[in-house]
Coordinates of N, CA, C and O in Angstrom, one line a residue:
M1 N -42.3 17.2 36.4 CA -43.1 17.2 35.2 C -42.5 16.2 34.2 O -43.3 15.6 33.5
A2 N -41.2 16.2 34.1 CA -40.6 15.3 33.1 C -41.0 13.8 33.4 O -41.4 13.1 32.5
A3 N -41.0 13.5 34.6 CA -41.4 12.1 35.0 C -42.8 11.8 34.7 O -43.2 10.7 34.2
A4 N -43.7 12.8 34.9 CA -45.1 12.6 34.6 C -45.4 12.4 33.2 O -46.2 11.6 32.7
V5 N -44.6 13.2 32.3 CA -44.8 13.0 30.9 C -44.3 11.7 30.4 O -45.0 11.0 29.6
H6 N -43.2 11.2 30.9 CA -42.7 9.9 30.6 C -43.7 8.8 31.1 O -44.0 7.9 30.3
L7 N -44.1 8.9 32.3 CA -45.1 7.9 32.8 C -46.4 7.9 32.0 O -46.9 6.9 31.7
G8 N -46.9 9.1 31.7 CA -48.1 9.3 30.9 C -48.0 8.6 29.5 O -49.0 8.0 29.0
F9 N -46.8 8.6 28.9 CA -46.5 8.0 27.6 C -46.8 6.5 27.7 O -47.3 5.9 26.8
F10 N -46.4 5.9 28.8 CA -46.5 4.5 28.9 C -47.8 4.0 29.7 O -48.3 2.9 29.4
T11 N -48.3 4.8 30.6 CA -49.4 4.3 31.4 C -50.8 4.7 30.9 O -51.8 4.3 31.5
H12 N -50.9 5.5 29.8 CA -52.2 5.9 29.4 C -53.1 4.7 29.0 O -54.3 4.9 28.8
H13 N -52.6 3.6 28.8 CA -53.4 2.4 28.5 C -54.2 1.9 29.7 O -55.2 1.2 29.6
W14 N -53.6 2.1 30.9 CA -54.2 1.6 32.2 C -54.8 2.7 33.1 O -55.6 2.4 33.9
L15 N -54.3 3.9 33.0 CA -54.7 5.0 33.9 C -55.3 6.0 33.0 O -55.2 6.0 31.8
P16 N -56.0 7.0 33.7 CA -56.6 8.1 32.9 C -55.5 8.8 32.0 O -54.3 8.9 32.4
D17 N -55.8 9.1 30.8 CA -54.9 9.7 29.8 C -54.7 11.2 30.2 O -55.6 12.0 29.9
L18 N -53.5 11.5 30.7 CA -53.2 12.9 31.0 C -52.2 13.5 30.1 O -51.6 14.6 30.4
R19 N -52.1 12.9 28.9 CA -51.1 13.5 28.0 C -51.4 14.9 27.5 O -50.5 15.7 27.3
R20 N -52.6 15.2 27.2 CA -52.9 16.5 26.7 C -52.7 17.6 27.8 O -52.0 18.6 27.5
P21 N -53.2 17.4 29.0 CA -52.9 18.4 30.1 C -51.4 18.5 30.3 O -50.9 19.6 30.6
L22 N -50.7 17.4 30.3 CA -49.2 17.4 30.5 C -48.5 18.1 29.3 O -47.6 18.9 29.5
A23 N -49.0 18.0 28.1 CA -48.5 18.7 26.9 C -48.7 20.2 27.1 O -47.8 21.0 26.8
V24 N -49.8 20.6 27.6 CA -50.1 22.0 27.8 C -49.2 22.5 28.9 O -48.6 23.6 28.8
A25 N -49.0 21.8 30.0 CA -48.2 22.2 31.1 C -46.7 22.3 30.6 O -46.0 23.2 31.0
M26 N -46.2 21.3 29.8 CA -44.9 21.4 29.2 C -44.7 22.6 28.4 O -43.7 23.3 28.4
T27 N -45.7 22.9 27.5 CA -45.6 24.1 26.7 C -45.5 25.4 27.5 O -44.7 26.2 27.2
A28 N -46.3 25.4 28.5 CA -46.3 26.6 29.4 C -44.9 26.7 30.1 O -44.4 27.8 30.3
A29 N -44.4 25.6 30.6 CA -43.2 25.6 31.4 C -42.0 25.9 30.5 O -41.0 26.5 31.0
T30 N -42.0 25.6 29.2 CA -40.9 25.9 28.4 C -41.1 27.0 27.5 O -40.4 27.3 26.5
A31 N -42.2 27.8 27.7 CA -42.4 29.0 26.9 C -41.2 29.9 26.9 O -40.6 30.2 28.0
G32 N -40.8 30.4 25.8 CA -39.6 31.2 25.7 C -38.3 30.4 25.5 O -37.3 31.0 25.2
T33 N -38.4 29.1 25.7 CA -37.2 28.3 25.5 C -37.0 28.0 24.0 O -37.9 27.7 23.3
R34 N -35.8 28.2 23.6 CA -35.4 28.0 22.2 C -34.3 27.0 22.0 O -33.5 26.8 22.9
V35 N -34.4 26.3 20.9 CA -33.3 25.3 20.6 C -32.5 25.8 19.4 O -33.1 26.4 18.5
G36 N -31.3 25.5 19.4 CA -30.4 25.8 18.2 C -30.1 24.6 17.4 O -30.1 23.5 17.9
F37 N -30.0 24.8 16.1 CA -29.6 23.8 15.2 C -28.8 24.4 14.0 O -28.9 25.6 13.8
G38 N -28.1 23.6 13.3 CA -27.3 24.0 12.2 C -27.7 23.3 10.9 O -28.0 22.1 11.0
V39 N -27.6 24.0 9.9 CA -27.7 23.5 8.5 C -26.5 24.0 7.7 O -26.4 25.2 7.5
G40 N -25.6 23.1 7.5 CA -24.3 23.6 6.9 C -23.6 24.5 7.8 O -23.5 24.2 9.0
A41 N -23.2 25.6 7.3 CA -22.5 26.6 8.2 C -23.4 27.6 8.9 O -23.0 28.4 9.7
H42 N -24.7 27.5 8.6 CA -25.7 28.4 9.2 C -26.3 27.9 10.5 O -26.6 26.7 10.6
R43 N -26.4 28.7 11.5 CA -27.0 28.4 12.8 C -28.4 29.0 12.8 O -28.5 30.2 12.4
Y44 N -29.4 28.3 13.3 CA -30.7 28.8 13.5 C -31.2 28.5 14.9 O -30.7 27.6 15.5
R45 N -32.3 29.2 15.3 CA -33.0 28.9 16.6 C -34.5 28.9 16.3 O -35.0 29.6 15.4
M46 N -35.2 28.1 17.1 CA -36.6 28.0 17.0 C -37.2 27.7 18.4 O -36.5 27.1 19.2
P47 N -38.4 28.0 18.6 CA -39.0 27.7 19.9 C -39.0 26.2 20.1 O -39.2 25.4 19.2
L48 N -38.8 25.8 21.4 CA -38.8 24.4 21.7 C -40.1 23.7 21.3 O -40.2 22.6 20.8
A49 N -41.3 24.4 21.5 CA -42.6 23.8 21.2 C -42.7 23.5 19.7 O -43.2 22.5 19.3
V50 N -42.2 24.4 18.8 CA -42.2 24.2 17.4 C -41.3 23.0 17.0 O -41.7 22.1 16.2
S51 N -40.1 22.9 17.6 CA -39.3 21.8 17.3 C -39.9 20.5 17.7 O -39.8 19.4 17.0
S52 N -40.6 20.5 18.9 CA -41.2 19.2 19.3 C -42.4 18.8 18.4 O -42.5 17.6 18.1
V53 N -43.1 19.8 17.9 CA -44.2 19.4 17.0 C -43.6 18.9 15.7 O -44.1 17.8 15.2
L54 N -42.6 19.5 15.2 CA -42.0 19.0 13.9 C -41.3 17.6 14.1 O -41.5 16.8 13.3
I55 N -40.6 17.4 15.2 CA -40.0 16.1 15.5 C -41.1 15.1 15.7 O -40.9 13.9 15.3
G56 N -42.2 15.4 16.3 CA -43.3 14.4 16.5 C -44.0 14.1 15.2 O -44.4 13.0 14.9
F57 N -44.0 15.1 14.3 CA -44.7 15.0 13.0 C -44.0 14.0 12.1 O -44.7 13.2 11.4
F58 N -42.7 14.1 12.0 CA -42.0 13.3 11.0 C -42.1 11.8 11.3 O -42.2 11.0 10.3
P59 N -41.9 11.3 12.5 CA -42.1 9.9 12.7 C -43.5 9.4 12.4 O -43.7 8.3 11.9
W60 N -44.5 10.3 12.7 CA -45.9 10.0 12.3 C -46.1 9.8 10.8 O -46.7 8.8 10.4
V61 N -45.4 10.7 10.0 CA -45.5 10.5 8.6 C -44.8 9.2 8.1 O -45.3 8.5 7.3
A62 N -43.6 9.0 8.8 CA -42.9 7.7 8.4 C -43.7 6.5 8.8 O -43.7 5.5 8.0
E63 N -44.4 6.5 9.9 CA -45.2 5.4 10.3 C -46.3 5.2 9.3 O -46.6 4.0 8.9
N64 N -46.9 6.3 8.8 CA -48.0 6.1 7.8 C -47.4 5.6 6.5 O -48.0 4.7 5.8
A65 N -46.3 6.1 6.1 CA -45.6 5.6 4.8 C -45.3 4.1 5.0 O -45.5 3.3 4.0
A66 N -44.8 3.7 6.1 CA -44.4 2.3 6.3 C -45.6 1.4 6.4 O -45.6 0.3 5.8
T67 N -46.7 1.8 7.0 CA -47.9 1.0 7.0 C -48.5 0.9 5.6 O -49.0 -0.1 5.2
C68 N -48.5 2.0 4.8 CA -49.0 2.0 3.4 C -48.2 1.0 2.6 O -48.7 0.3 1.7
A69 N -46.9 1.0 2.9 CA -46.0 0.1 2.1 C -46.1 -1.4 2.6 O -45.5 -2.3 2.0
G70 N -46.8 -1.6 3.7 CA -46.9 -2.9 4.2 C -45.8 -3.4 5.1 O -45.6 -4.6 5.3
A71 N -44.9 -2.5 5.5 CA -43.8 -2.9 6.4 C -44.3 -3.4 7.7 O -43.7 -4.3 8.3
W72 N -45.3 -2.9 8.3 CA -46.0 -3.4 9.5 C -47.4 -2.8 9.6 O -47.7 -1.9 8.8
S73 N -48.1 -3.4 10.5 CA -49.5 -2.9 10.7 C -49.7 -2.8 12.2 O -49.3 -3.7 13.0
H74 N -50.3 -1.7 12.6 CA -50.8 -1.6 14.0 C -52.0 -2.4 14.2 O -52.7 -2.7 13.2
P75 N -52.4 -2.8 15.4 CA -53.6 -3.7 15.6 C -54.9 -3.1 14.9 O -55.6 -3.9 14.4
Q76 N -55.1 -1.8 15.0 CA -56.3 -1.2 14.4 C -56.3 -1.3 12.9 O -57.3 -1.0 12.2
Q77 N -55.1 -1.6 12.3 CA -55.0 -1.6 10.8 C -55.1 -3.1 10.2 O -54.9 -3.2 9.0
L78 N -55.3 -4.1 11.1 CA -55.2 -5.4 10.6 C -56.4 -5.8 9.6 O -56.2 -6.5 8.6
G79 N -57.6 -5.2 9.8 CA -58.7 -5.5 9.0 C -58.7 -4.7 7.7 O -59.1 -5.2 6.6
A80 N -58.2 -3.5 7.7 CA -58.1 -2.6 6.6 C -57.1 -1.6 6.8 O -56.8 -1.2 7.9
R81 N -56.5 -1.1 5.7 CA -55.5 -0.1 5.8 C -56.1 1.2 6.2 O -57.0 1.7 5.6
R82 N -55.6 1.8 7.3 CA -56.1 3.1 7.8 C -54.9 3.8 8.2 O -53.9 3.3 8.6
P83 N -54.9 5.2 8.2 CA -53.8 6.0 8.6 C -53.5 5.7 10.1 O -54.4 5.4 10.9
V84 N -52.3 5.9 10.5 CA -51.9 5.9 11.9 C -52.6 7.0 12.6 O -52.6 8.2 12.0
P85 N -53.3 6.8 13.7 CA -54.1 7.9 14.3 C -53.2 9.0 14.7 O -52.1 8.9 15.2
P86 N -53.8 10.2 14.6 CA -53.0 11.4 15.1 C -52.6 11.4 16.6 O -51.7 12.1 17.0
A87 N -53.3 10.5 17.3 CA -52.9 10.4 18.8 C -51.4 10.0 18.9 O -50.7 10.4 19.8
R88 N -50.9 9.2 17.9 CA -49.5 8.8 18.0 C -48.6 10.0 17.8 O -47.6 10.1 18.5
F89 N -49.0 10.9 17.0 CA -48.2 12.2 16.8 C -48.3 13.0 18.0 O -47.3 13.5 18.5
R90 N -49.5 13.1 18.6 CA -49.6 13.9 19.8 C -48.9 13.3 21.0 O -48.5 14.0 21.9
A91 N -48.7 12.0 21.0 CA -47.9 11.4 22.1 C -46.4 11.6 22.0 O -45.8 11.8 23.0
W92 N -45.9 11.7 20.7 CA -44.5 11.8 20.6 C -44.0 13.3 20.9 O -42.9 13.4 21.4
S93 N -44.8 14.3 20.6 CA -44.3 15.7 20.7 C -43.9 16.0 22.2 O -42.8 16.5 22.4
P94 N -44.8 15.7 23.2 CA -44.4 16.0 24.6 C -43.2 15.2 25.0 O -42.3 15.7 25.7
L95 N -43.1 14.0 24.6 CA -42.0 13.1 24.9 C -40.7 13.7 24.4 O -39.6 13.7 25.1
I96 N -40.7 14.2 23.2 CA -39.5 14.9 22.6 C -39.1 16.1 23.4 O -38.0 16.4 23.6
S97 N -40.1 16.9 23.8 CA -39.8 18.1 24.6 C -39.1 17.7 25.9 O -38.1 18.3 26.3
V98 N -39.6 16.7 26.6 CA -39.0 16.3 27.8 C -37.5 15.8 27.5 O -36.6 16.0 28.3
T99 N -37.4 15.1 26.4 CA -36.0 14.6 26.1 C -35.1 15.7 25.9 O -33.9 15.7 26.4
F100 N -35.5 16.8 25.2 CA -34.6 18.0 25.0 C -34.3 18.5 26.4 O -33.1 18.9 26.6
V101 N -35.2 18.7 27.2 CA -35.0 19.3 28.6 C -34.0 18.4 29.4 O -33.1 18.9 30.0
L102 N -34.2 17.1 29.4 CA -33.3 16.2 30.1 C -31.9 16.2 29.6 O -30.9 16.3 30.3
V103 N -31.8 16.2 28.3 CA -30.5 16.2 27.7 C -29.7 17.5 28.0 O -28.6 17.5 28.3
E104 N -30.5 18.6 27.9 CA -29.9 19.9 28.2 C -29.4 20.0 29.7 O -28.4 20.4 30.0
H105 N -30.3 19.5 30.5 CA -30.0 19.5 32.0 C -28.8 18.6 32.2 O -27.8 19.1 32.9
L106 N -28.7 17.4 31.7 CA -27.6 16.5 31.9 C -26.3 17.1 31.3 O -25.3 17.0 31.9
G107 N -26.4 17.7 30.1 CA -25.3 18.3 29.5 C -24.7 19.4 30.3 O -23.5 19.6 30.5
T108 N -25.6 20.3 30.8 CA -25.2 21.4 31.5 C -24.6 21.0 32.9 O -23.5 21.5 33.3
A109 N -25.2 20.0 33.5 CA -24.7 19.5 34.8 C -23.3 18.9 34.6 O -22.4 19.1 35.4
G110 N -23.1 18.1 33.5 CA -21.8 17.5 33.3 C -20.7 18.6 32.9 O -19.6 18.5 33.4
R111 N -21.1 19.5 32.1 CA -20.2 20.6 31.8 C -19.8 21.4 33.0 O -18.6 21.7 33.2
D112 N -20.7 21.7 33.8 CA -20.5 22.5 35.1 C -19.6 21.7 36.0 O -18.7 22.2 36.6
R113 N -19.9 20.4 36.2 CA -19.1 19.6 37.1 C -17.7 19.5 36.6 O -16.7 19.6 37.4
R114 N -17.4 19.3 35.3 CA -16.1 19.3 34.8 C -15.3 20.6 35.0 O -14.1 20.6 35.1
A115 N -16.1 21.7 34.9 CA -15.5 23.0 35.1 C -15.3 23.4 36.6 O -14.8 24.5 36.9
G116 N -15.8 22.5 37.5 CA -15.7 22.8 38.9 C -16.7 23.9 39.4 O -16.6 24.5 40.4
L117 N -17.8 24.1 38.6 CA -18.8 25.0 39.0 C -19.9 24.4 39.9 O -20.2 23.2 39.7
P118 N -20.6 25.1 40.7 CA -21.6 24.6 41.5 C -22.8 24.2 40.7 O -23.0 24.8 39.6
P119 N -23.6 23.2 41.1 CA -24.8 22.8 40.3 C -25.8 24.0 40.1 O -25.9 24.8 41.0
V120 N -26.4 24.0 39.0 CA -27.5 25.0 38.7 C -28.8 24.4 38.9 O -29.1 23.3 38.3
S121 N -29.7 25.0 39.6 CA -31.0 24.4 39.8 C -32.0 24.5 38.6 O -32.8 23.6 38.5
D122 N -31.8 25.4 37.7 CA -32.7 25.6 36.6 C -31.8 25.7 35.3 O -31.2 26.7 35.1
S123 N -31.8 24.7 34.5 CA -31.0 24.8 33.3 C -31.7 25.2 32.0 O -31.2 25.1 31.0
F124 N -33.0 25.7 32.2 CA -33.7 26.1 31.0 C -33.0 27.4 30.5 O -32.7 28.3 31.2
K125 N -32.8 27.4 29.2 CA -32.3 28.6 28.5 C -33.5 29.3 27.9 O -34.2 28.8 27.1
T126 N -33.6 30.6 28.2 CA -34.7 31.4 27.7 C -34.2 32.5 26.9 O -33.0 33.0 27.1
G127 N -35.0 33.1 26.0 CA -34.6 34.3 25.3 C -34.2 34.0 23.9 O -34.1 33.1 23.4

C-alpha cells in the first residue's frame, strides 16, 4: 500500500487518480495507530490520521501565504491570484501517513537488528 500511495502521488497526472481511495485504505489500515510527540517536557499522543491531516494542512497554508506574497505562482495562478487548490492538501496527507509508517518500520527494523532480535513482520503500533 505504501508503494501505491507514493506512486499515486506522482502518477496521477498520467494515470487515473487513485489518491482518494488510497487515502481511505491508508486510514483504514492505520486505524488505531497513534503517534507520540513532545512539547517541552510533556509527551502527547494522537491518532496517525489526525497528525497526517494536520501535517498536510500546514504546508498548504504556507503555500497559500507564499503565493499571496508573490514568492511563487503555480501554473493555474499565472493569470490571477487564486488560492492553492485543496487537492494539494489532500495529496500531502496520505503521503505523510506513509512516511510515518516507513520511518517507524525502518526504525524498528534497525533497532531490532542492532539488538539481535528477529525481524518483525508488522511494525504498526496500536492502542
